[in-house]
C-alpha cells in the first residue's frame, strides 16, 4: 500500500518534469529544428503549394496551440503519421523498439556485469599491478571513439579484410542462432565502449565501500575474500550501482544506439530517431522525446522502490 | 535475492524483445525443385522516405516505386542515347496534328498483385481509369505531391480540379479514360516531353482500393502491377519477391539496344528471349555509411552491387578516363564508368547584389563580377578534390547525357584563369573595397562545407576579401532550400538531376516565370531567353530545336548566370555472378528487372 501510494505521488510530481522536458525539447524542435516544408514540395513549387504544405504540417499554428496538440498526442499516445514515410508513428515505434532492445540489451547487461566484476577485482587489488592494468584498459576503452570501435569491429570480425565470420549488415533474425550471428559484433562494440566507463565508476564506488568500518571489521573476523566482496561490499554498494543501471534504461529502450544501428543497417528505433533528427520529422521526434521523458519518470519511481528493496532502512515517505 | 530478481527481469526483457524483434518467417533458400534460389542484393547510399508515387521524388524512393508499380513507358534497357519504349502502354502515343491531344492504349489483362486492399484479396485488372486517378492524386493538396510540377498548367482542367476541392468523382476535361484500355490527354499547349513524364515513378498506376484501404500508409504498403512485390521494407532494407502475375514479355535484346562490344562482357546475352524478372528474390540495402557499404560489398556474401566510394577510388582504379579497375578488382568484379545525367553547379542569385535589374552601368559591372567569379573557379581542382578527378567538366548547363549536348562548345567558362579573372574585375572597376559582401549557402555536412571553403578560396585568390565572403550552413537541405526559395542567399552549391533525357529539363531552370520559389533559383530574367524557351518548349525533337537549345545554353554562359558545370562519374561495380548493365538515373530502378544471378547449379538460365 505504501509503495502504491508512493508511486502515485511520484507519478503526479513527475508531471512537471515531463512538461518541462517536453516544453524545452518542443521549443528546440520548433524554433531550431529543420523546416520540412521545402523538402516536401516539388522541384518547381508555387507559393500556394508551399503554403498548403506548411498548413498541413501545422507550421502556421500559434506555438502554444502546437504545444497543446503535442501534449494531447502524448496523453493519448497518438503521434499521428511520420512526415517522411507517412507511416503511423506508433506502428514504427512498436516495430523498432523491440529490435533496439534485443540489439542493445546484451551489451548493456554484459557491459555492466563485466564492469562490476572488473571493478571488484581492481578494488580488491587496489594499487597493485592488476588494478593498474584494469584501469589502463578502462582508460583505453574510454578514449577511443565509438565510431572507430564500430568500424574496426566490422573490419576485424565481418569483412574480407578480417575474420569474415559475422555479417557487416542486416537483421534477419528467425531463431536464436541468427540472433547470435547478428548481435555479436554490435554487442562487442557496445561492451568495448561502455566497459571503461562502467569499470571506473563501479571501482570508485567499491573502493569507497571497502574503506568502511564494517568491511574492516569483517576482514578482521577473517571473512573469506569472496564473501567479503559479494556480501559485504557489493551489497552495500548496490544503491549507486542500481541508480546508474536504472537511469541508463530509458536510453537503451527508446533511443537505441544511433551509430550501431546506422552502421550495421539494423532497423531499430535508434536509426529511426537518427533519420528523424536529420530530416526534421517532428512527429517521430516528439514521440521519442516525450516517451523518453515519461520513461525517466517511471524509472525514477522504480529506482526509489528498488532502494527500499535493497535497503529496508530506506523510507518511501 | 535482488540480484536474482534483476537477472530474471533482464532475461525476461531480452526474451520478450527478441521474440518481438524476429523478422517473421525465414525466406526459403531453395525452390520447390530443390535448386538454390537466385537472390540479388543491391545497395544504395541513402534510404527512401516514402513509397507513394506522388512523393517519390528522391532516387531511392523512385527505385522502389518503379519496381513495384507500373508506368506507361520506360526506356530501352541498353540503348543510348535513351529511347522511350512502351511498358504498360501498348505503343507510343498517338498525337493529334496540333500536338494537343495524346491517346494512349494500355495492355489488357494486366493485374495488380494480390493484396488485402482488394475484395477477397485478389488483385484486379489494371484499367485506364487507374491512370486518371493516379495523376489526379498529384493535384489533390492532401497528398503533398512532389511531382505535380511536371503537369502543372499543362493538362486542361487538371489544376482547376485540384483547386476546386479535388473531388475524384468529378471529371477532368483533359484527362479521360475513354474505355478500360484507352487514355486521352488534352493539353493546354503542346508539351513534347509528356511521354517522358509517364516513364517516371510519379506517373505510376495506383489502384484506388489500395489508397482507400491504407490511407496515408499507402506510402509503406505499395500495391502495384510491376515486376516485383514488396515483401518487407524499412529505411535499412527493402525485400522484394517476383510478382507472380507480371506479364510474360520476352526480352528482345536487339530491340533493347544490345551491343556485343559494350555489353557482351557482362553476360547480358543470357537474358535474350526470357521474361523478367529473373531472380527469385531481390534485396536492396540502404547504406548511409560508405565504409559499411564497401565492407559489405567486398565481403563476398552480402551486397553484390555498389559503386566505389570516393575514398576508395584511388585504391581501386588504375585509370580514370576511362575508368579501368586495378587487376585484382577487375578479376573479381564487373564495372562500368557512369557519367550521371545531372549537373553540379553554383548558382548566383540575380535578385541580389550580383543581379542585373539595376541601372545599366551597375548591371554591366555585376555581370563582369559574375564572369570573373566564373573564371576564378577551378573546376579541375573541384573535380580532383571531390570526385577523384573522374567527373566530366563541360561548359553550360546541358550535360553530356542528353543528345542536345554540344561537345564543341567553347570551354572558356570552365577554363580556370586567375589572371584573366583579376583583369575582368579590374576592367570593371571592382576593387577589394568595393566588392560586395556575399553569402554562400550550403547544407550541413563536411563535404558541403569543404566545397564552400574551396569556392571561397578561389574567390579570395582573385582578391575577394575573406570577410566579405560568408559561408552559411543550414541544418538540412530543406532549410537550405527554404533560404534559396526565399531569395536569402547570394549564391550556393547545387546539383540538378535530369528527370528525362531532354535538355528542356535543365533549360527550364532559367525561365523567367519560374523564378523563386519556382525552379529558377538564379532568378534569371532575360526576355530573349524566355521567348526562346517558350518557342522550344512546344517543339518536337529536331535539329532546329537542338540548335535553339544550344543557343539558350550559350546565352546563360555568356551572361555568367552561374558557375557550371560538372557531371559526376561513378565506378559501378558488381559481382561477377550478377548479370546486368546498370543505369541508376534515367532508367531509375527499371534496369533491375533485367538482372539475373548465376547459381552454381543453375548457371544463368532461368
PDB file of C-alpha atoms in Angstrom, chain A residues 48 52, chain B residues 139-141 157-168 170-171:
ATOM      1  CA  UNK A  48       0.352  28.299 -52.926  1.00  0.00           C
ATOM      2  CA  UNK A  52      -0.525  24.244 -48.312  1.00  0.00           C
TER       3      UNK A  52
ATOM      4  CA  UNK B 139      -3.325  17.655 -57.789  1.00  0.00           C
ATOM      5  CA  UNK B 140      -5.084  16.749 -54.572  1.00  0.00           C
ATOM      6  CA  UNK B 141      -3.443  19.054 -51.999  1.00  0.00           C
ATOM      7  CA  UNK B 157      -8.791  21.413 -66.302  1.00  0.00           C
ATOM      8  CA  UNK B 158      -6.462  19.487 -64.014  1.00  0.00           C
ATOM      9  CA  UNK B 159      -5.130  22.410 -61.989  1.00  0.00           C
ATOM     10  CA  UNK B 160      -8.644  23.752 -61.508  1.00  0.00           C
ATOM     11  CA  UNK B 161      -9.873  20.323 -60.444  1.00  0.00           C
ATOM     12  CA  UNK B 162      -7.336  20.406 -57.603  1.00  0.00           C
ATOM     13  CA  UNK B 163      -8.124  23.977 -56.629  1.00  0.00           C
ATOM     14  CA  UNK B 164     -11.868  23.297 -56.618  1.00  0.00           C
ATOM     15  CA  UNK B 165     -11.820  20.651 -53.941  1.00  0.00           C
ATOM     16  CA  UNK B 166     -10.152  17.672 -55.649  1.00  0.00           C
ATOM     17  CA  UNK B 167     -13.393  15.722 -55.897  1.00  0.00           C
ATOM     18  CA  UNK B 168     -12.429  12.423 -57.501  1.00  0.00           C
ATOM     19  CA  UNK B 170     -15.693  14.955 -60.891  1.00  0.00           C
ATOM     20  CA  UNK B 171     -14.155  14.523 -64.324  1.00  0.00           C
TER      21      UNK B 171
END
